[in-house]
Coordinates of C-alpha atoms in Angstrom, one line a residue:
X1 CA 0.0 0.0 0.0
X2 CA 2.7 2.5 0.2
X3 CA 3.3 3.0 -3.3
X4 CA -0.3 4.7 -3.8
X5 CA 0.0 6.3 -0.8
X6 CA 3.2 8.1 -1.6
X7 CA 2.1 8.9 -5.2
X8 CA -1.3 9.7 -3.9
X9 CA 0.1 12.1 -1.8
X10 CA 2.3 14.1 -4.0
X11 CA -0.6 13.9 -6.7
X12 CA -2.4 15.9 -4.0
X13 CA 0.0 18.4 -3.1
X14 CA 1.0 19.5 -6.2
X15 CA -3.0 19.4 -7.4
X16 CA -3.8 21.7 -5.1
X17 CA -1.4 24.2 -6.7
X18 CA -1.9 23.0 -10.2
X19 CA -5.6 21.3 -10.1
X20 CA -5.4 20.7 -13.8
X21 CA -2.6 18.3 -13.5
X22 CA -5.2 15.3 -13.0
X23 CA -6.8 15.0 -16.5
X24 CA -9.0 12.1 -15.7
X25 CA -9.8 10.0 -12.3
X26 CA -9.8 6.9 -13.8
X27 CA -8.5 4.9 -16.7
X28 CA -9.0 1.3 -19.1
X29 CA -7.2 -1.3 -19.9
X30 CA -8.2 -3.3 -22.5
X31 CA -9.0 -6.7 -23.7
X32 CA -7.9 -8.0 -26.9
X33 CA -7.7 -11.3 -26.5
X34 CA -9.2 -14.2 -25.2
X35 CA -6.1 -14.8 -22.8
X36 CA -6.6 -11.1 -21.7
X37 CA -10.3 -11.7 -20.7
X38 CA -9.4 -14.2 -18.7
X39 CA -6.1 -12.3 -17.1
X40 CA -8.7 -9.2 -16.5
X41 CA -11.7 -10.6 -15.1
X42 CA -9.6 -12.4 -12.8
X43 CA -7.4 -9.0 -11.7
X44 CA -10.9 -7.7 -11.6
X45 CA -12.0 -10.1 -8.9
X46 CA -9.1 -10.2 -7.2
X47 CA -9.1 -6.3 -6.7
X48 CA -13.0 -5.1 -6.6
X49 CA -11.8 -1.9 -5.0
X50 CA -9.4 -0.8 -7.9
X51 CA -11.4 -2.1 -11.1
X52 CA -14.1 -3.5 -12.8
X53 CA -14.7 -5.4 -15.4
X54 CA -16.6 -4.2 -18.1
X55 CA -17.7 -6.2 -21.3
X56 CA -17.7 -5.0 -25.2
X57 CA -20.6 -3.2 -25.4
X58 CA -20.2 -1.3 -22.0
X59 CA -16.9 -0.7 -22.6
X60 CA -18.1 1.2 -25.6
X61 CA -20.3 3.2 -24.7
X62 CA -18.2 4.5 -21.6
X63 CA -15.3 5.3 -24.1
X64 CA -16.7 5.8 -27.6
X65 CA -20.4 6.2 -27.5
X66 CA -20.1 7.9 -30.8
X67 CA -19.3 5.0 -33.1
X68 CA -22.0 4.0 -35.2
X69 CA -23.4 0.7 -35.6
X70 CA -21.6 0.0 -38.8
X71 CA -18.3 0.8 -37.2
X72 CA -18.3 -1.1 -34.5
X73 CA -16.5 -4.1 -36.3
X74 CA -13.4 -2.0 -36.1
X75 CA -13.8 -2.2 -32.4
X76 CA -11.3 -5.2 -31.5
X77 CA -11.7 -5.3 -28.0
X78 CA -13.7 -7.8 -25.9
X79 CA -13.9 -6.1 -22.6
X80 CA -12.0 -4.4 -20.4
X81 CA -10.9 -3.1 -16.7
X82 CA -12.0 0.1 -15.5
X83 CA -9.1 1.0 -13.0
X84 CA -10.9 3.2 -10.6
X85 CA -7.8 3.9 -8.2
X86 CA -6.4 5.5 -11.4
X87 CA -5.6 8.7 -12.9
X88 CA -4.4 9.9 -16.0
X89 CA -2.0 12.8 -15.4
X90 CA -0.6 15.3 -17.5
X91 CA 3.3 15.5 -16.1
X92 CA 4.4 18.6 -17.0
X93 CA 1.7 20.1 -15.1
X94 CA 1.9 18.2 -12.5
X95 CA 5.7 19.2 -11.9
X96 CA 4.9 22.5 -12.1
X97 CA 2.8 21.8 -9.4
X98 CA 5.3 20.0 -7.1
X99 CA 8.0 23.1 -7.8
X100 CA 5.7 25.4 -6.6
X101 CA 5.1 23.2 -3.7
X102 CA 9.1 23.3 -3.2
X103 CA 8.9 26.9 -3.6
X104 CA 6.2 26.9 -0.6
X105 CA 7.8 24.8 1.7
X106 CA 11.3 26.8 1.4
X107 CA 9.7 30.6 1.7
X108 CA 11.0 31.5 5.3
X109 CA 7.4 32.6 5.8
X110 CA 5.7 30.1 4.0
X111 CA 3.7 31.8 2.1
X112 CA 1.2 31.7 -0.5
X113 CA -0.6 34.4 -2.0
X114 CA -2.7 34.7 -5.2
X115 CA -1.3 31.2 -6.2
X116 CA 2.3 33.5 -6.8
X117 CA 4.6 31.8 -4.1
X118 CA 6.5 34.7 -1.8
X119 CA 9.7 35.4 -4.2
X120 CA 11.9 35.0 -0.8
X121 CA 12.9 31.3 -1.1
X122 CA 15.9 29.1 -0.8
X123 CA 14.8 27.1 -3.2
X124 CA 16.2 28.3 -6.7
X125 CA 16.4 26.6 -10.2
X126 CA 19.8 26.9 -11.5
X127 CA 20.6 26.9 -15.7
X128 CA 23.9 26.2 -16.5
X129 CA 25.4 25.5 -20.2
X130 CA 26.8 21.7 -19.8
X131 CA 29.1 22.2 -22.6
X132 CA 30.8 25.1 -21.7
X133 CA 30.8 25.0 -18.2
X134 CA 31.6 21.7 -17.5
X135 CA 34.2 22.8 -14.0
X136 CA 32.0 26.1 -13.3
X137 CA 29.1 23.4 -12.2
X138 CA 31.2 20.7 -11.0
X139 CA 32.5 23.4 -8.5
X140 CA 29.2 24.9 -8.4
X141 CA 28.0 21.7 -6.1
X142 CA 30.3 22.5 -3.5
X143 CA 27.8 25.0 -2.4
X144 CA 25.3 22.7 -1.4
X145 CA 25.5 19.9 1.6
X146 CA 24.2 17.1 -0.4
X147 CA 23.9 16.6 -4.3
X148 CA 21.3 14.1 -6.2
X149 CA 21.4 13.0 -9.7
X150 CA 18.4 12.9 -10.9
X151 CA 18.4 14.1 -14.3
X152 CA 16.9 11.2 -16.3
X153 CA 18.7 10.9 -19.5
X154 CA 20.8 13.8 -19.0
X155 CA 23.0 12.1 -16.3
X156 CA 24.7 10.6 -19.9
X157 CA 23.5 12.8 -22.8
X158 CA 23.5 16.5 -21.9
X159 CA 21.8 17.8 -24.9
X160 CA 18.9 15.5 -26.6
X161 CA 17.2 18.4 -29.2
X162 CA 17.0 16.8 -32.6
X163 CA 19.3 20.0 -34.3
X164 CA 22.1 18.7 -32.3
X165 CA 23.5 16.4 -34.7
X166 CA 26.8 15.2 -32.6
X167 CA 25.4 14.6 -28.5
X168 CA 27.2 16.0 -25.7
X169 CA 28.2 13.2 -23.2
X170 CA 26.7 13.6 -19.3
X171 CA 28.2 13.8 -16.3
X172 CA 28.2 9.9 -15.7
X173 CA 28.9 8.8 -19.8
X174 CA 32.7 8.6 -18.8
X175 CA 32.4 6.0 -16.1
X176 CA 33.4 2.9 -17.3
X177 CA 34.9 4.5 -20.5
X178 CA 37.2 1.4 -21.4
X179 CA 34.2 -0.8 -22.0
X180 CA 31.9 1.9 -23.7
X181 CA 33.3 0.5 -27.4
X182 CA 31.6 -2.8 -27.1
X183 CA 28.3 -1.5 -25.6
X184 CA 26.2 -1.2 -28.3
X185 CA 24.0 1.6 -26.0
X186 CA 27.8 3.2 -25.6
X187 CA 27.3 6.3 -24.3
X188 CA 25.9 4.3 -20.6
X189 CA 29.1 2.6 -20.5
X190 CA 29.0 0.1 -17.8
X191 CA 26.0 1.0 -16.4
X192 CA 23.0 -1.1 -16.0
X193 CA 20.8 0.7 -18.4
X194 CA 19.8 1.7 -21.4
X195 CA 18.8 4.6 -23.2
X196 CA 15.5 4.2 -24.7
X197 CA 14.4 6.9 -27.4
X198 CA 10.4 7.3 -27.4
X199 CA 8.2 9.6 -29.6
X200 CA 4.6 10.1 -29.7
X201 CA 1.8 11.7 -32.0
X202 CA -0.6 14.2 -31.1
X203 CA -4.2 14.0 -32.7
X204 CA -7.1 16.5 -33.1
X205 CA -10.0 15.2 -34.0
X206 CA -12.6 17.7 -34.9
X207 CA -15.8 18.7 -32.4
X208 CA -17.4 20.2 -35.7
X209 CA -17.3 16.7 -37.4
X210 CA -17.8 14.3 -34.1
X211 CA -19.7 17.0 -31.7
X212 CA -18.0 17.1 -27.9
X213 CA -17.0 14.0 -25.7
X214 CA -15.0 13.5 -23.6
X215 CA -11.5 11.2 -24.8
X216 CA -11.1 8.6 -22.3
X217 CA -7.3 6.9 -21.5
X218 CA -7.2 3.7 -23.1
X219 CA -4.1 1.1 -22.4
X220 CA -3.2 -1.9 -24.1
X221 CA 0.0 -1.8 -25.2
X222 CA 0.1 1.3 -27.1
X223 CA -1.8 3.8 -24.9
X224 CA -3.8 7.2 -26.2
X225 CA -4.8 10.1 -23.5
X226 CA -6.6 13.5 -23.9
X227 CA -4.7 16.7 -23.9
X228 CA -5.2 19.7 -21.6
X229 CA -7.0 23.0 -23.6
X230 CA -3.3 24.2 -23.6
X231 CA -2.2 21.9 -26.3
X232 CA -4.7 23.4 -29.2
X233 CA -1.9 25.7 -30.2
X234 CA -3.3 26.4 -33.6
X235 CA -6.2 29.1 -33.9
X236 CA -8.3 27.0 -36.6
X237 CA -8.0 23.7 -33.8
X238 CA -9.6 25.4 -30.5
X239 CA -12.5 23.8 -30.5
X240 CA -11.1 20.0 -31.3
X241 CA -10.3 17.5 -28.7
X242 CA -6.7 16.7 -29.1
X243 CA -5.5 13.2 -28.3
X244 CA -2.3 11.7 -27.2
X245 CA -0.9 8.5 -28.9
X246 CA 2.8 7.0 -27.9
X247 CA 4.8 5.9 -27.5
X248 CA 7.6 4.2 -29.9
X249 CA 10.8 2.4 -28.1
X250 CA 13.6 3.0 -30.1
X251 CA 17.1 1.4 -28.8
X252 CA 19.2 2.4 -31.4
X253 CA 20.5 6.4 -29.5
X254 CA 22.2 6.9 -32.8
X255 CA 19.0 7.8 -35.1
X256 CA 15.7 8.6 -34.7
X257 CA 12.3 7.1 -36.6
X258 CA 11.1 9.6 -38.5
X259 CA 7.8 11.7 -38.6
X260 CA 6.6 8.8 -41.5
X261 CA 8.1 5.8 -39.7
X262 CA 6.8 7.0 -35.9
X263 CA 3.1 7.4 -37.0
X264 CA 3.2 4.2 -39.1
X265 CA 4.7 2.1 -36.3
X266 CA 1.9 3.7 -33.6
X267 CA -1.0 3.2 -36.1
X268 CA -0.2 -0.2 -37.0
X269 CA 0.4 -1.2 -33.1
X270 CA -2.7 0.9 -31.8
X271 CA -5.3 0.7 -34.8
X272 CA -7.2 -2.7 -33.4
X273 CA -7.6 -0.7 -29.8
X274 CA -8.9 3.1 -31.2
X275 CA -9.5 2.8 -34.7
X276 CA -11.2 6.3 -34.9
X277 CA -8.7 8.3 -33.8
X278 CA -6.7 7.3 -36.7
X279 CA -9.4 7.3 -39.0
X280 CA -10.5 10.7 -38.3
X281 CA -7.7 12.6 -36.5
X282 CA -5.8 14.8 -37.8
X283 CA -1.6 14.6 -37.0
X284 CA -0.2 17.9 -35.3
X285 CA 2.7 17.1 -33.6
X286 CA 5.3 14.5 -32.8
X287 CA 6.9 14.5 -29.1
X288 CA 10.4 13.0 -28.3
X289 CA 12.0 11.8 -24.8
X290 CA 14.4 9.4 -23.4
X291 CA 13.5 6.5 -21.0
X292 CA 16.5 5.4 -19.0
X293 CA 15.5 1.7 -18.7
X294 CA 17.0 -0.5 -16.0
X295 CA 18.0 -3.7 -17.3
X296 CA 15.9 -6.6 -15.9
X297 CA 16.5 -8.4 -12.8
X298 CA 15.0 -10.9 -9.9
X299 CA 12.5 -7.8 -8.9
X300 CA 12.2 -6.6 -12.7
X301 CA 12.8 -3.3 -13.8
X302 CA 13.8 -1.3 -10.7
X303 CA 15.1 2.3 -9.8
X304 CA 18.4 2.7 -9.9
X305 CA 18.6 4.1 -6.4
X306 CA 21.3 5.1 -3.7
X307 CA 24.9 6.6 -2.8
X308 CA 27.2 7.4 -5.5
X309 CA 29.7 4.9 -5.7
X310 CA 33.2 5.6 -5.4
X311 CA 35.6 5.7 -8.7
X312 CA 37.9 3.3 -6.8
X313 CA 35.2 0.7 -6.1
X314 CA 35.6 1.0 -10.0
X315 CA 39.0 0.5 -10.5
X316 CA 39.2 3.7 -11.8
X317 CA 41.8 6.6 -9.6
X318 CA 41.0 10.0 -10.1
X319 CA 42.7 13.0 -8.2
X320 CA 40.6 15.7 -9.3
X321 CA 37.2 13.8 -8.3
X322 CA 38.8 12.9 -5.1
X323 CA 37.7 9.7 -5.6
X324 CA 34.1 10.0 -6.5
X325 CA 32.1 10.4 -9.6
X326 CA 31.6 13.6 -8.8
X327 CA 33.5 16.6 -7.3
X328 CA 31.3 16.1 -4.3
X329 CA 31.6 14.4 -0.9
X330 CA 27.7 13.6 -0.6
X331 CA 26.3 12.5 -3.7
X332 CA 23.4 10.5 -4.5
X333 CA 21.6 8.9 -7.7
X334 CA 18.2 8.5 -8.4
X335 CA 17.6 7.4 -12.0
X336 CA 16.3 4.3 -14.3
X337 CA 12.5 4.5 -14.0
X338 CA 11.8 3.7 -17.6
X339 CA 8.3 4.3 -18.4
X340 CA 7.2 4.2 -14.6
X341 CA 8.4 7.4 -13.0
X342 CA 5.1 8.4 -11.9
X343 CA 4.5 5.1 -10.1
X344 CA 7.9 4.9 -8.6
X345 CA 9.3 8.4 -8.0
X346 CA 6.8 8.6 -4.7
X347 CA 7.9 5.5 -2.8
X348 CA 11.7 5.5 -4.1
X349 CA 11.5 8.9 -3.4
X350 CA 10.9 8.6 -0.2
X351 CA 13.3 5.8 0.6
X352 CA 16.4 8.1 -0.7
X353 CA 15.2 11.1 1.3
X354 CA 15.1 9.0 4.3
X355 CA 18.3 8.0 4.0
X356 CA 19.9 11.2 2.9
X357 CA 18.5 12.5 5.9
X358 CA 19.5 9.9 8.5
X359 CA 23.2 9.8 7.1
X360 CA 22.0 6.1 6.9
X361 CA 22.4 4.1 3.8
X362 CA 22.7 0.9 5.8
X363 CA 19.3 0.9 7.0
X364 CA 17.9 1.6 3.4
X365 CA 19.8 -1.4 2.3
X366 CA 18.5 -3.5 5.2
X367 CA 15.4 -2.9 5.1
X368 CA 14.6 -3.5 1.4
X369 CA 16.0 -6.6 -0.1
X370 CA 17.6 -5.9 -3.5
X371 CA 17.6 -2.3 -3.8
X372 CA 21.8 -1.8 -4.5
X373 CA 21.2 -4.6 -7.4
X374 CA 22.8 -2.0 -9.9
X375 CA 25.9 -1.5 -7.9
X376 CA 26.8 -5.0 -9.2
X377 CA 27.3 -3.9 -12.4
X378 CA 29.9 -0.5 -11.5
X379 CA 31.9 -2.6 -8.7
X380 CA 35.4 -3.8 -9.9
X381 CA 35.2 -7.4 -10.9

């Protein structure tokens, strides 16, 4: 139970700054099979307080009441679950959220006014150029007690924008350099990860032609999810509901699927599940991010969570580190939650902070069996 607790909880807080951030309270996974029914209806009454099981014809009307009778052949599903203790979030929003929360909690007056949080904070968002300034910010942590990587992708590609035709190596791409050439992900190096690319379409499908509803979040594989009103960026597209469709796993960090290949491969793995949206919408835009994927182990895919290890436990000397991966006596990593950072940033979350702030690793490692698992990987052999 403490995973939706912790989520839960930040999902609150940083609603109640940004109460857009929850798009919808509840979700659906799908049914496309006959081994699915079966997997489903059984989750469904194993778990009566988080789902229910809905057949076709329910199912339908819930999430496309709109489909005529002729259409409903392209509807491949045969049921679904409706996962009540589930919301569909829109993250950027929510972070925003959760900063101004930070920005809250650090005001020496804790203060909140107009929704504008009390300019007086110690909490302060610091840009630096990677490239440029590679010492400035290594020296720049110095300034700060304790220092956590938690930068996603960045930690080994510092600059991810499509113009930038040669990528800038991270912070961390230089650990385990001698092994990088036979890696075929080689900017992770010895890591336990890899560098997923993923890219997603955005869909307007038009309230002139359709009339209003409201898009549901459907999962099956391939997942599609409304858009806030902030999305309809074009002037002749406020009145559409625009859609979300993603997202592609690309494992090759050296080229991208392009705009053609991205919506072929999401239509042709996503047509079966919503068959109107690519029927009838209309393409807008296509997103792009990096998942930093953990590799699998005896609890799955798990955070990569914990103190920074040493160069030396690496076999690698370094003077100007002073013998850590960073220029830093009190560092910590937080990275590797693929495609399930909003599940497990609460609970992981919370396990680092308690550590930090107990000076304690050993009781983090105690008291939950496999979390070092990636260290493995770094330690000298």
């Amino acid at each position: 139970d403490a995973l939706p607790i912790s989520t839960l909880h930040l999902l609150s807080i940083a609603s109640s700054y940004e109460s857009t951030c929850i798009l919808k309270p509840s979700l659906y996974r799908l049914a496309l099979t006959d081994n699915h029914v079966s997997q489903l209806q059984q989750t469904a009454e194993l778990y009566p307080e988080h789902c229910t099981w809905l057949g076709k014809e329910t199912l339908t009307r819930k999430c496309c009441p709109f489909v005529e009778e002729e259409g409903e052949e392209k509807i491949k599903w045969k049921g679904g679950l409706e996962l009540t203790s589930g919301k569909v979030i829109h993250v950027p929003t929510y972070l925003k959220g959760l900063w101004k929360a930070c920005l809250d909690l650090s005001s020496p007056l804790s203060t909140k006014k107009n929704d504008i949080i009390d300019t007086e904070t110690t909490a302060r968002w610091i840009v630096m150029e990677n490239k440029e300034k590679e010492k400035e910010w290594m020296d720049k942590l110095q300034e700060f007690d304790t220092v956590i990587l938690a930068a996603g992708a960045g930690l080994w590609m510092s600059s991810l924008e499509k113009e930038h035709k040669d990528q800038v190596r991270g912070m961390l791409a230089n650990i385990g350099e001698s092994e990088m050439q036979s890696n075929k992900n080689v900017i992770t190096g010895k890591w336990p990860i890899q560098l997923v690319r993923g890219q997603s379409v955005e869909l307007s499908l038009s309230t002139q032609q359709r009339g209003e509803y409201n898009s549901e979040a459907l999962l099956c594989g391939k997942y599609t999810s409304p858009l806030p009103s902030s999305q309809r960026r074009k002037e002749d597209c406020q009145n559409d509901n625009f859609v979300l469709v993603g997202a592609t796993h690309e494992y090759d960090v050296s080229k991208a699927l392009s705009k053609e290949e991205v919506i072929n491969d999401l239509r042709s793995r996503s047509y079966d599940v919503f068959p109107w949206i690519w029927d009838e919408g209309t393409v807008h835009n296509i997103t792009e991010g990096w998942r930093v994927q953990s590799n699998r182990g005896l609890f799955g895919r798990v955070p990569i969570v914990g103190r920074l290890p040493s160069t030396s436990s690496l076999g690698q000397e370094s003077e100007e580190r002073n013998g850590t991966m960073l220029n830093h006596k009190d560092a910590w990593i937080f990275t590797g939650l693929s495609s399930r950072g909003l599940i497990h940033h609460g609970v992981y979350g919370g396990i680092l902070a308690d550590a930090i702030l107990n000076r304690c690793e050993e009781n983090m490692v105690s008291e939950y069996d496999g979390i070092q698992w990636w260290r493995k990987a770094l330690e000298k052999e």
